[in-house]
XYZ file of C-alpha atoms in Angstrom:
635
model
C -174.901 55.023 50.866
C -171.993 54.890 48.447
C -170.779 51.363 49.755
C -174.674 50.138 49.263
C -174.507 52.269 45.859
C -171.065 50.058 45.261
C -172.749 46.616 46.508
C -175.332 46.933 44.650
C -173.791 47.013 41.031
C -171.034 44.608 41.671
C -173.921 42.176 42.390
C -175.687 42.643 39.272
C -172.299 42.611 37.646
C -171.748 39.135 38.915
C -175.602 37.869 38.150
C -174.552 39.140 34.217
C -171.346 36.963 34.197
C -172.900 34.463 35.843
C -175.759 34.684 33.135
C -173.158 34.805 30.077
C -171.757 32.236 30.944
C -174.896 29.771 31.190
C -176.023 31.182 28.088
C -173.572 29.201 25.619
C -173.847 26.957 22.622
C -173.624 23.312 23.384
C -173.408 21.068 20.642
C -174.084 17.014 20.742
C -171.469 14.900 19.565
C -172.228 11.258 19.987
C -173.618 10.175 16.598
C -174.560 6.461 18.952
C -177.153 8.580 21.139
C -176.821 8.303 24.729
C -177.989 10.943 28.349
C -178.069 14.423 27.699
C -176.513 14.743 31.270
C -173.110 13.348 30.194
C -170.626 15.973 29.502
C -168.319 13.897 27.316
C -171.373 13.501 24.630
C -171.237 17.330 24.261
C -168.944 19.728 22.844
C -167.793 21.789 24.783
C -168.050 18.781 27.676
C -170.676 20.773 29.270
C -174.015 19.124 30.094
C -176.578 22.125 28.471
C -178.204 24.724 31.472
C -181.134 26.911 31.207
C -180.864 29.689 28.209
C -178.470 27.660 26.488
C -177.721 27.555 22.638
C -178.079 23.453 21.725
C -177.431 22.176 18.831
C -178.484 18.192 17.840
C -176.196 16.549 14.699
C -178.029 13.951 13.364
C -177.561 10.257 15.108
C -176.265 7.731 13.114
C -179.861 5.805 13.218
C -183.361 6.293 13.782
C -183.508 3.973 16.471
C -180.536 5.972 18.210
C -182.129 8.485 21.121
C -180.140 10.872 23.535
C -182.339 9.997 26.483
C -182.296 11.689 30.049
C -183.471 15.158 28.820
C -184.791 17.037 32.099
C -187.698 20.222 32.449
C -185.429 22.579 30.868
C -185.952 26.199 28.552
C -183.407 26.630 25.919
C -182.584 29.674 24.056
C -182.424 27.767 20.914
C -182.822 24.153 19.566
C -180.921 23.529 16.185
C -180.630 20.408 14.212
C -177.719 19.988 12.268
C -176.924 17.609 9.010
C -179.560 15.546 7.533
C -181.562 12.383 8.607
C -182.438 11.317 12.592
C -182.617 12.431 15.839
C -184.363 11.165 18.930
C -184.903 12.883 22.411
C -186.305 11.336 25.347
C -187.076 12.167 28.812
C -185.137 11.176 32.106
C -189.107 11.437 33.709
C -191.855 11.067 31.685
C -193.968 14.421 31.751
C -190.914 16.929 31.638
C -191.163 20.048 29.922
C -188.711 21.321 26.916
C -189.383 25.009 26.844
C -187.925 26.935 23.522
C -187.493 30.442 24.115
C -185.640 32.521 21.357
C -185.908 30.186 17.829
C -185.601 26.007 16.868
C -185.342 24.910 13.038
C -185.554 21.553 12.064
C -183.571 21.679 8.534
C -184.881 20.307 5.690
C -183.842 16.307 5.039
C -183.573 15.938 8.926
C -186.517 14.603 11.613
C -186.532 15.393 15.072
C -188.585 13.110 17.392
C -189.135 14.391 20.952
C -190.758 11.887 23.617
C -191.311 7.923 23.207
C -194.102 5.985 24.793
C -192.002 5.622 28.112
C -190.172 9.207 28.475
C -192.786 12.259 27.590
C -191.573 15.324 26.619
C -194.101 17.999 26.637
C -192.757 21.338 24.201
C -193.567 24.726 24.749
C -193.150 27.782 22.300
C -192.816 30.608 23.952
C -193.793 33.267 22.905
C -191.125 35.187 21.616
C -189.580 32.180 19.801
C -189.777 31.462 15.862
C -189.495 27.519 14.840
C -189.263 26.978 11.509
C -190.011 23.136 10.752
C -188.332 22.621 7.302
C -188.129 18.855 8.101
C -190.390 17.060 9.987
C -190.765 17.338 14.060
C -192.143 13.695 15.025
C -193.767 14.287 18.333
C -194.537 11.160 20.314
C -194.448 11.965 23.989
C -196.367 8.915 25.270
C -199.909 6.901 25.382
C -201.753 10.446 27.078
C -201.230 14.348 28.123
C -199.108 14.688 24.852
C -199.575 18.841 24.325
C -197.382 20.651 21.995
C -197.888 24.468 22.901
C -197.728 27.507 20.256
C -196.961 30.593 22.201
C -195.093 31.946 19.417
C -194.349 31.437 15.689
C -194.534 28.384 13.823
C -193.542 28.104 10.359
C -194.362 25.489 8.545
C -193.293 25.343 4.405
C -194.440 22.588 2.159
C -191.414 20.361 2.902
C -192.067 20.474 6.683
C -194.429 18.852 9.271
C -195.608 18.383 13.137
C -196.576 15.191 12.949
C -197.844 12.062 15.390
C -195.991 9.195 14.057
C -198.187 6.693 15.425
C -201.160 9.127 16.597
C -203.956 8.024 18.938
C -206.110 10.426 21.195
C -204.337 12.431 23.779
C -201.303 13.846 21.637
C -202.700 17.448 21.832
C -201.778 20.491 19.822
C -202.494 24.547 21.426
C -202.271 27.305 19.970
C -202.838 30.781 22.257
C -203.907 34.076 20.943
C -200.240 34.965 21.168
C -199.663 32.315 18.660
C -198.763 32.342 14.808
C -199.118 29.721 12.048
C -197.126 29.981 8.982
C -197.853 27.200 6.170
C -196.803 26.662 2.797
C -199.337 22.941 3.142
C -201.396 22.064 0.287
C -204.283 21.162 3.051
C -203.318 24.290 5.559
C -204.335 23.406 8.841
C -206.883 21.035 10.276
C -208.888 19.986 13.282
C -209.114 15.709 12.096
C -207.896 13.706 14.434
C -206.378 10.706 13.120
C -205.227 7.693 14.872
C -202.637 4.902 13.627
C -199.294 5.674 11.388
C -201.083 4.981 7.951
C -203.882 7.741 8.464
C -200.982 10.372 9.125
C -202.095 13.061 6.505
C -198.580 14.649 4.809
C -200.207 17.676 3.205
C -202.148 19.191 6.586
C -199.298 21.174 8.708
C -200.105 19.455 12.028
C -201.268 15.778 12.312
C -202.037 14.395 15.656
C -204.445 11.729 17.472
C -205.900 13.830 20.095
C -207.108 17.657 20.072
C -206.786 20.719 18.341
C -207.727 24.418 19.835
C -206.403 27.170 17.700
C -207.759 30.142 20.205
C -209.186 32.959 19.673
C -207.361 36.147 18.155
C -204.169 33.617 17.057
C -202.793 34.520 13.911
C -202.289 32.692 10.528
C -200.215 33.277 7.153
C -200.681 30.936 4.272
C -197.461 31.493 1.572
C -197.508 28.151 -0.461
C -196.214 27.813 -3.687
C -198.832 26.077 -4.785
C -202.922 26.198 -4.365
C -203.613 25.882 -0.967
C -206.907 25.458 1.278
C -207.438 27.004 4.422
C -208.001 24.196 6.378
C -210.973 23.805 9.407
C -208.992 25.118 12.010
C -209.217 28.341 10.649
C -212.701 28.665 11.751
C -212.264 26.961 14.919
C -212.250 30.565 16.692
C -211.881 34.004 15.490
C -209.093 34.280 13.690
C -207.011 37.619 15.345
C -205.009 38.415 11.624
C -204.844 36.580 8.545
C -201.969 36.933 5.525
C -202.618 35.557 2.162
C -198.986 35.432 0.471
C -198.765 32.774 -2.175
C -196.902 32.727 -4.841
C -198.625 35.141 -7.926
C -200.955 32.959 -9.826
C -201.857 30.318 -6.914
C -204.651 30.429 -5.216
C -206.102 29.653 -0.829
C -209.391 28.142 -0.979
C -211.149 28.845 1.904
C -213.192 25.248 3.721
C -215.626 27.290 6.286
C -217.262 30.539 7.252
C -214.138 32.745 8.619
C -214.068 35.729 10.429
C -211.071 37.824 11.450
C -210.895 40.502 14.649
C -207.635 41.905 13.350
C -205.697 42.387 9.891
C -206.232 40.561 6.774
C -203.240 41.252 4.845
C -203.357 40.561 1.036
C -199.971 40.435 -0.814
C -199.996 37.819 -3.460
C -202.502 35.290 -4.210
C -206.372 34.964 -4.703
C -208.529 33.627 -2.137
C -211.515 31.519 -3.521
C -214.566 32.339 -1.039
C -215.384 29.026 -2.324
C -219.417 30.151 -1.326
C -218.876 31.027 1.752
C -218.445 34.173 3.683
C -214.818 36.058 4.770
C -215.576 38.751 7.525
C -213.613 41.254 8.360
C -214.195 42.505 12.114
C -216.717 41.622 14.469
C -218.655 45.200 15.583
C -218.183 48.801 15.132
C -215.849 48.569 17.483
C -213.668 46.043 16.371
C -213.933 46.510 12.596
C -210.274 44.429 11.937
C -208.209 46.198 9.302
C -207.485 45.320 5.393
C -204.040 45.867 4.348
C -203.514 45.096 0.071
C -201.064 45.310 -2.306
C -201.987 42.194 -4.321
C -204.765 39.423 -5.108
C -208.605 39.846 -4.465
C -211.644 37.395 -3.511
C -213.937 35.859 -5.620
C -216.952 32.793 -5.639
C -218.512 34.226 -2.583
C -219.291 36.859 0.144
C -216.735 39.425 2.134
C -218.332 41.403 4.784
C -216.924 43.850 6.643
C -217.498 46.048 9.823
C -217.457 50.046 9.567
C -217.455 52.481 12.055
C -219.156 55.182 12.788
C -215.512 57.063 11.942
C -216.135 58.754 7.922
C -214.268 56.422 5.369
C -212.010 58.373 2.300
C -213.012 57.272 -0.965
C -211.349 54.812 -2.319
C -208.929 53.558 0.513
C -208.609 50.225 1.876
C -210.636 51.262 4.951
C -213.693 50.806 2.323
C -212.358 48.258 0.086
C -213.752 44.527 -0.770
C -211.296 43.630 -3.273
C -213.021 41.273 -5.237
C -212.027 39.218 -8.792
C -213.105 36.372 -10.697
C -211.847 32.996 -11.486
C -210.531 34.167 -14.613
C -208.190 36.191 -13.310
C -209.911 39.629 -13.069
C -210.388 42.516 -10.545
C -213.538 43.557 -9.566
C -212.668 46.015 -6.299
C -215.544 47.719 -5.294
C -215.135 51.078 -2.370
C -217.664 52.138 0.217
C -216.961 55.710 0.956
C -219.109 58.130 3.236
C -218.352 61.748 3.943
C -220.372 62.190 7.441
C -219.811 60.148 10.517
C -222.504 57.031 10.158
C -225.862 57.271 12.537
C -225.046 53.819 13.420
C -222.261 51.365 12.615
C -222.857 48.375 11.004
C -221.616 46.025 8.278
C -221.667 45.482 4.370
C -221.404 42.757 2.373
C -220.468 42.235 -1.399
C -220.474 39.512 -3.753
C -219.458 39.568 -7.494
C -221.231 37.850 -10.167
C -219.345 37.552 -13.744
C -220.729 36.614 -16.205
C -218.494 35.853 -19.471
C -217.930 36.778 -21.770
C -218.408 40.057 -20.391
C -221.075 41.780 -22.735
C -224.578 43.927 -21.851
C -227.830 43.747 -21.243
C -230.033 45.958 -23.606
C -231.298 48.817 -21.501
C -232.965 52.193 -21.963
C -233.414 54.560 -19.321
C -232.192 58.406 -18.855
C -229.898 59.333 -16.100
C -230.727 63.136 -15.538
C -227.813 63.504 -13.089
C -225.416 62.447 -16.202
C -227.516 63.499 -18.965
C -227.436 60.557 -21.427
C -229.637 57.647 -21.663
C -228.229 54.069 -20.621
C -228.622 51.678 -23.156
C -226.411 48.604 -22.008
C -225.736 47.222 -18.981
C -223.126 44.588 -17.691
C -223.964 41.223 -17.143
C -221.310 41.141 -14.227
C -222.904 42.878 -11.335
C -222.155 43.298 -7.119
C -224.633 42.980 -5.031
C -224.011 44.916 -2.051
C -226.258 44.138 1.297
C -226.401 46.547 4.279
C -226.683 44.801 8.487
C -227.199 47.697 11.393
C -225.752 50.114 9.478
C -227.104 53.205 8.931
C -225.288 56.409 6.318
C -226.304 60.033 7.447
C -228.611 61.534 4.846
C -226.870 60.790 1.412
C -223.399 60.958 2.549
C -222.928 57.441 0.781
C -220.692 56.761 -2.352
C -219.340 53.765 -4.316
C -216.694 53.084 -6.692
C -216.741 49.694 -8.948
C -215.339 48.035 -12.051
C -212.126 46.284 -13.380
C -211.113 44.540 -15.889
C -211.847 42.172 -18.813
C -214.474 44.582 -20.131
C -212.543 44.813 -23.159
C -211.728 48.780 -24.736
C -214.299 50.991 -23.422
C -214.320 55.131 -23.251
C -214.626 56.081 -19.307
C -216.907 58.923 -20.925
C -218.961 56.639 -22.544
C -219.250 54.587 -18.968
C -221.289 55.372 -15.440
C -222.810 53.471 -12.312
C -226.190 51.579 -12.898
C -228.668 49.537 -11.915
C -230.402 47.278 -14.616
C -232.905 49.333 -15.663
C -232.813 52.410 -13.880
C -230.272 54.867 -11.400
C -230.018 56.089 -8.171
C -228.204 58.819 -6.438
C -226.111 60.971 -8.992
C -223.648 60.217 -11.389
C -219.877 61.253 -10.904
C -217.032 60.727 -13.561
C -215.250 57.479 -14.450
C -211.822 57.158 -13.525
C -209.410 54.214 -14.496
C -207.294 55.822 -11.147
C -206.635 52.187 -9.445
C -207.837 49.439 -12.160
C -209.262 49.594 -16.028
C -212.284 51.401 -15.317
C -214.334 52.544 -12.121
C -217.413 53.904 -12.234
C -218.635 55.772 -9.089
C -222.240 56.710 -7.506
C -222.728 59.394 -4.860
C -225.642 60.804 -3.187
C -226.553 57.395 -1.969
C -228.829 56.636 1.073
C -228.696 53.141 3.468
C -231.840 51.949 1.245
C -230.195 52.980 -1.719
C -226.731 51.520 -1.806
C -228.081 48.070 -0.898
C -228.725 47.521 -4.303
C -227.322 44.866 -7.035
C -225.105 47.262 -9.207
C -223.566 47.116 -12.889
C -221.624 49.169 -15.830
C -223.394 51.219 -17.272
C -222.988 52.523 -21.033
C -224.255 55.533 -23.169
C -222.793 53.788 -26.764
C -222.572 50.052 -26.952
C -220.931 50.754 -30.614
C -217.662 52.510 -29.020
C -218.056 51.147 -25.634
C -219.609 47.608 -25.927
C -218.485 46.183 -22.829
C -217.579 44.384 -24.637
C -218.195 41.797 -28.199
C -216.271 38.813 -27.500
C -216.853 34.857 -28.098
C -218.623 32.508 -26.386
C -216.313 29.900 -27.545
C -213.950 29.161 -30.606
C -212.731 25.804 -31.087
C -211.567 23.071 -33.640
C -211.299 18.791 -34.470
C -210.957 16.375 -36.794
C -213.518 15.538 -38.201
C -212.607 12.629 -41.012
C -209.585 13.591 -42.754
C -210.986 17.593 -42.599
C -211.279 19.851 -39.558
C -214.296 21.015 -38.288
C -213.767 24.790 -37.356
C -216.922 25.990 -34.646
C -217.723 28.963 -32.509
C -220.189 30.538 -30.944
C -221.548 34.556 -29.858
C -223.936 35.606 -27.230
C -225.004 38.775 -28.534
C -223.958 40.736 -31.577
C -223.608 44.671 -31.904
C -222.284 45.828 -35.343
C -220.675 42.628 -36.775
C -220.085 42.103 -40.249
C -218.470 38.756 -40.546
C -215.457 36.450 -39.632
C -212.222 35.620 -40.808
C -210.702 32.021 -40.325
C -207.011 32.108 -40.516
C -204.543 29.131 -40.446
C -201.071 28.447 -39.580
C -198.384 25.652 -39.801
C -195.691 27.306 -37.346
C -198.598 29.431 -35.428
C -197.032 33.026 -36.774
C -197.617 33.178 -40.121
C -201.318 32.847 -40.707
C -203.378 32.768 -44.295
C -207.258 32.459 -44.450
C -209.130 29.605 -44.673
C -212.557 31.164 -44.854
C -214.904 34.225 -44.380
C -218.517 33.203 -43.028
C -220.764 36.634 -42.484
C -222.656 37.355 -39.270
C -225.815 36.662 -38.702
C -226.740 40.236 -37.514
C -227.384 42.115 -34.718
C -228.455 39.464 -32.109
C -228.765 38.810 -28.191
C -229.432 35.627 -28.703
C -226.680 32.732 -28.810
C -225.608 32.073 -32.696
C -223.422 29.284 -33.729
C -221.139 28.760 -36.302
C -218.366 26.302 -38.339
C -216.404 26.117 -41.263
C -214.695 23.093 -42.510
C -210.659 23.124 -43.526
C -210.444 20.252 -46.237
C -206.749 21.134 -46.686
C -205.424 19.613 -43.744
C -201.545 19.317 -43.147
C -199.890 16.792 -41.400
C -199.053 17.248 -37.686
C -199.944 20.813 -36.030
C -201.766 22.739 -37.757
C -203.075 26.189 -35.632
C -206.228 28.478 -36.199
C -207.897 31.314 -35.274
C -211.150 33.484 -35.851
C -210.682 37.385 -36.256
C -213.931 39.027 -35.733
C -214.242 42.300 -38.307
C -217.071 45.428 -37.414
C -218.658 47.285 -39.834
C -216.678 49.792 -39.273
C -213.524 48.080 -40.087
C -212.242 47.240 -36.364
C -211.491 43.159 -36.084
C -210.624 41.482 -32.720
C -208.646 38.037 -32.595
C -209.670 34.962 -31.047
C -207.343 32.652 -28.804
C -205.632 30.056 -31.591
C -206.414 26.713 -31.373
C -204.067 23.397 -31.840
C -205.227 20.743 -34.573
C -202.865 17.651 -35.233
C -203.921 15.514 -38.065
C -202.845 11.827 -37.009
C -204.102 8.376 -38.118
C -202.833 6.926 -34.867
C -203.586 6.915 -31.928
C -201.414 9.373 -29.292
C -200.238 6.768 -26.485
C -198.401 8.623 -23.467
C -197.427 7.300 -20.606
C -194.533 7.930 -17.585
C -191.445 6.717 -15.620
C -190.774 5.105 -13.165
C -193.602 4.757 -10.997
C -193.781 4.810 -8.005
C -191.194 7.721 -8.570
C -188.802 9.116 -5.808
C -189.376 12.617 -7.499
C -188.007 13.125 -10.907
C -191.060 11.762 -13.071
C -190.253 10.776 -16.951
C -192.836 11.293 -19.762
C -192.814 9.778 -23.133
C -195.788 9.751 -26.236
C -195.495 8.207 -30.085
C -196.791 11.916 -31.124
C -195.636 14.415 -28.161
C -196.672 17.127 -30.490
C -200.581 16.248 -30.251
C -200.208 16.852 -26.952
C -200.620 20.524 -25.908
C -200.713 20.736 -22.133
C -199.971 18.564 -19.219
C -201.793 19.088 -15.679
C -200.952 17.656 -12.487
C -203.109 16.903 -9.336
C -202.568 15.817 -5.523
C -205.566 13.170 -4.235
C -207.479 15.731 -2.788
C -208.288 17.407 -6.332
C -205.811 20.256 -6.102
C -203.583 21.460 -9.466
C -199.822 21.024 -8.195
C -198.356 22.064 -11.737
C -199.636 22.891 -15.242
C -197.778 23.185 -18.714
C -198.491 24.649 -21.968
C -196.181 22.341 -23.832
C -194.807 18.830 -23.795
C -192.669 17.836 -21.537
C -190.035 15.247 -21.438
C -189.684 15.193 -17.665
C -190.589 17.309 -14.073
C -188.898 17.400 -10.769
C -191.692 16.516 -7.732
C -189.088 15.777 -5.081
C -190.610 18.909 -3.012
C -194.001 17.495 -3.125
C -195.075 14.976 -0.437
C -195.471 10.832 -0.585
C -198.771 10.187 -2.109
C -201.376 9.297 -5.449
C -200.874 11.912 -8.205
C -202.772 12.356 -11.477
C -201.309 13.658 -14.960
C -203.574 14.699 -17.347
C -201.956 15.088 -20.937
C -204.225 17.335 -23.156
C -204.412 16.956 -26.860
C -204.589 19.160 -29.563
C -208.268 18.033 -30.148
C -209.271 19.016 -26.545
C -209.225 15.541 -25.167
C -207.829 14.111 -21.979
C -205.475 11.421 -20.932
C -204.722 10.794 -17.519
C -202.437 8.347 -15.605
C -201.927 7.970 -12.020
C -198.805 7.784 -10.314
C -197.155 7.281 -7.187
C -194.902 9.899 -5.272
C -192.735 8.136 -2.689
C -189.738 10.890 -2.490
């Protein structure tokens, strides 16, 4: 026994030498190309084995290819420097299998495959490639499949591309599989055929197929506003991560649902109209996981089971927001187990500015008497579900309701309640109002802020518009309210350096209104260049509010702008007669998507990060016109 005891480890002693040694790095050397199965082309000269390290420098051409590349599964495939490299097949149909990580560094292409020699790649599914150049995959005229077992990550200066794509260059993605993209146009299921309809801002462009299979995963962390993309929706989507950077914004381009996570970090998500569910039974009700961003322009529905939900935790959550930059979360809490599971839906409807809507009806279970309402309400609709008794409860609000008493505040409907009142809290956002005692019937309901004193807790007064233009040699001062509450009258206050400010004007109110009242007052003093105002709003009872301040410049001629070079390789040059009538500069990709925006002139921007294509610049003046020029990116 103790010989076989013996035997037996000095065998798997020699199987782990013999496997350390066949796992080593192996690093090509030949900058001319030439077969992978020459050792002298390698360093060390050792033609690469299974579970080997490789790394590819760059060749010293594009039309350079190390051809003779066998079936083989790598522990890693690196490319080194910047610029070209070129793999080919020894038979066409072989199999390069990647098993621990590849990168393609940024500045560098790797083409696998030509028409005569097809590779076919595999991810497995415990490797991460990271594509910060491009990966040119042209494996021949048919059977061209690039497999995603693992992860794929995919930033904004990266691609998987067809460079001359017709049908049968095929891209899979399993359930194991993970997408990470930074692409302005996420991920897509258009096939394309020919070099010239290769689309630059989609993560993966090839001729033939696309499945992305159920339960695969997907993370979207541009830098800049991104759309989801139709493969998305292609199947259920196992988890989802929304993790741009703060301020930018995934639109979604279908109906989505998730079985898994949907992970919320940084970002919005514009719904876009459409719906976002979370989970697909009571069963399988998928998981929401935030620390940052929220939903808005549509519907998020979610699963529950029959499991009671805390109030508030994410388990209950639909984190919802507005355009302008507001959360809106809503909870769904219930304190028995539910009859029967089911889902819920939400959508939020702003309205701004954010006032009320006159109301008068007596909440016994608070004791006061509504007498405003929000215009912003969520309507909340109920599918299979079914809440034991009253065990329901909600909890809404947010912000950009302006100062508001939580006292003062409660949970409504338009003109009447339901269920009983319980205490504002301001515990996770500006203010939440909450609602228990709530039935199935009763939650389904289209809900709103409530509030007891309009005067103290208007919800609140605020502009319709403000705004200013020559007008002659004078400026023409104008703005507009949509209701007025306890408004004496307005101030209009000028500036030549925008901080110190002297009045212009005082124009009264017109009284208490709901109805939409317009004003103007003329400046017949006008300086030359910038000249800045703003409206401050005064109550009876003393209290003023400020308005946003508005740009004027007083010019005779006309503001010509213009940029340089063009086509531009990156770094694009501005230039005006009068940069200081111009206010703001935007910039857009071809598919209508804001790339960059400034508050200020410019005299030039770096683009080099952004891909080859048509761009528009809008330059904004100070008198709320537009002028926009197209340009060319070819970086």
């Amino acid at each position: 026994m103790s010989k076989f005891i013996t035997y037996y480890f000095v065998t798997i002693l020699l199987m782990l030498a013999s496997f350390n040694q066949n796992a080593a790095t192996r690093t090509w050397t030949n900058t001319a190309g030439g077969s992978w199965t020459v050792a002298s082309n390698w360093s060390p000269a050792i033609v690469p084995v299974a579970n080997d390290d490789v790394i590819i420098n760059n060749l010293s051409s594009a039309t350079k290819t190390i051809i003779d590349v066998p079936t083989i599964t790598l522990n890693s495939l690196t490319g080194s420097g910047t610029g070209f490299a070129w793999l080919a097949a020894d038979v066409s149909g072989n199999v390069l299998t990647i098993r621990n990580s590849m990168l393609v560094p940024s500045s560098y292409t790797l083409r696998v495959g030509d028409s005569g020699a097809r590779l076919v790649m595999t991810v497995s599914t415990t490797c991460v490639a990271t594509l910060n150049g491009v990966l040119y995959y042209d494996a021949g005229n048919t059977n061209r499949i690039f497999t995603l077992n693992g992860k794929l990550i995919i930033p904004q200066t990266g691609g998987l591309y067809d460079p001359n794509p017709t049908a049968g260059s095929d891209f899979i993605v399993t359930s194991t599989g993970t997408i990470v993209t930074g692409k302005i146009q996420g991920i897509t299921t258009t096939s394309v055929s020919g070099a010239a309809s290769i689309n630059t801002n989609v993560a993966i462009c090839f001729g033939g197929s696309y499945t992305y299979a159920a339960g695969a995963s997907y993370e979207y962390n541009g830098t800049s506003g991104q759309i989801t993309g139709s493969g998305l929706s292609q199947n259920t989507a196992g988890n989802v991560t929304v993790n741009l950077t703060a301020g930018q914004t995934l639109t979604m381009s279908n109906n989505t649902t998730i079985s898994g996570n949907l992970t919320m970090t940084s970002g919005n998500v514009n719904l876009n109209g459409l719906t976002l569910s979370l989970g697909t039974s009571g069963a399988a009700t998928g998981t929401l996981s935030r620390s940052g961003g929220f939903l808005f322009n549509g519907t998020f529905k979610r699963w529950f089971a029959t499991a009671t939900v805390a109030m508030p935790s994410d388990a209950g959550l639909f984190p919802m927001g507005t355009s302008q930059a507001d959360y809106r979360p809503l909870w769904v809490g219930y304190s028995t187990a539910l009859t029967t599971a089911g889902n819920i839906s939400v959508v939020h409807t702003p309205t701004y500015p954010a006032w009320y809507v006159a109301a008068n009806h007596a909440d016994a279970s608070w004791s006061n008497t509504v007498i405003g309402v929000s215009n912003s309400v969520w309507t909340i609709t109920t599918n299979s579900i079914a809440f034991n008794g009253t065990s329901a409860q909600i909890r809404y609000g947010g912000t950009g309701y302006g100062t508001n008493s939580l006292t003062d505040l409660n949970a409504s409907l338009v003109s009447s309640v339901t269920g009983s009142h319980s205490a504002s809290t301001n515990a996770n956002t500006t203010y939440e109002v909450n609602r228990t005692n709530l039935t199935t019937g009763l939650i389904a309901n289209t809900w709103r802020i409530g509030s007891r004193n309009v005067t103290n807790s208007p919800l609140p007064i605020t502009l319709r518009d403000f705004n200013a233009n020559m007008d002659g040699d004078r400026v023409k001062i104008f703005w507009s309210t949509d209701t007025e509450k306890n408004n004496h009258y307005f101030v209009v206050e000028k500036s030549s350096d925008g901080i110190h400010y002297h009045v212009v004007g005082i124009v009264d109110s017109k009284g208490d209104s709901e109805m939409q009242q317009d004003y103007y007052l003329y400046d017949n003093n006008v300086e030359n260049c910038l000249n800045y105002y703003r409206l401050k709003q005064v109550d009876y009872d003393g209290m003023y509010k400020l308005s946003k301040t508005v740009v004027v410049c007083n010019t005779s001629e006309a503001v010509e702008v213009g940029l340089y070079p063009n086509p531009s390789n990156g770094l694009v040059n501005f230039y005006s007669n009068n940069d200081v009538a111009i206010v703001g500069l935007e910039i857009y990709n071809a598919h209508g998507v804001k790339i960059f925006t400034a508050d200020s002139w410019l005299d030039s921007i770096d683009l080099s990060a952004y891909p080859i294509g048509i761009y528009s610049l809008n330059f904004i003046t100070s008198n709320g016109s537009i002028i926009t020029k197209k340009f060319f990116l070819n970086n």
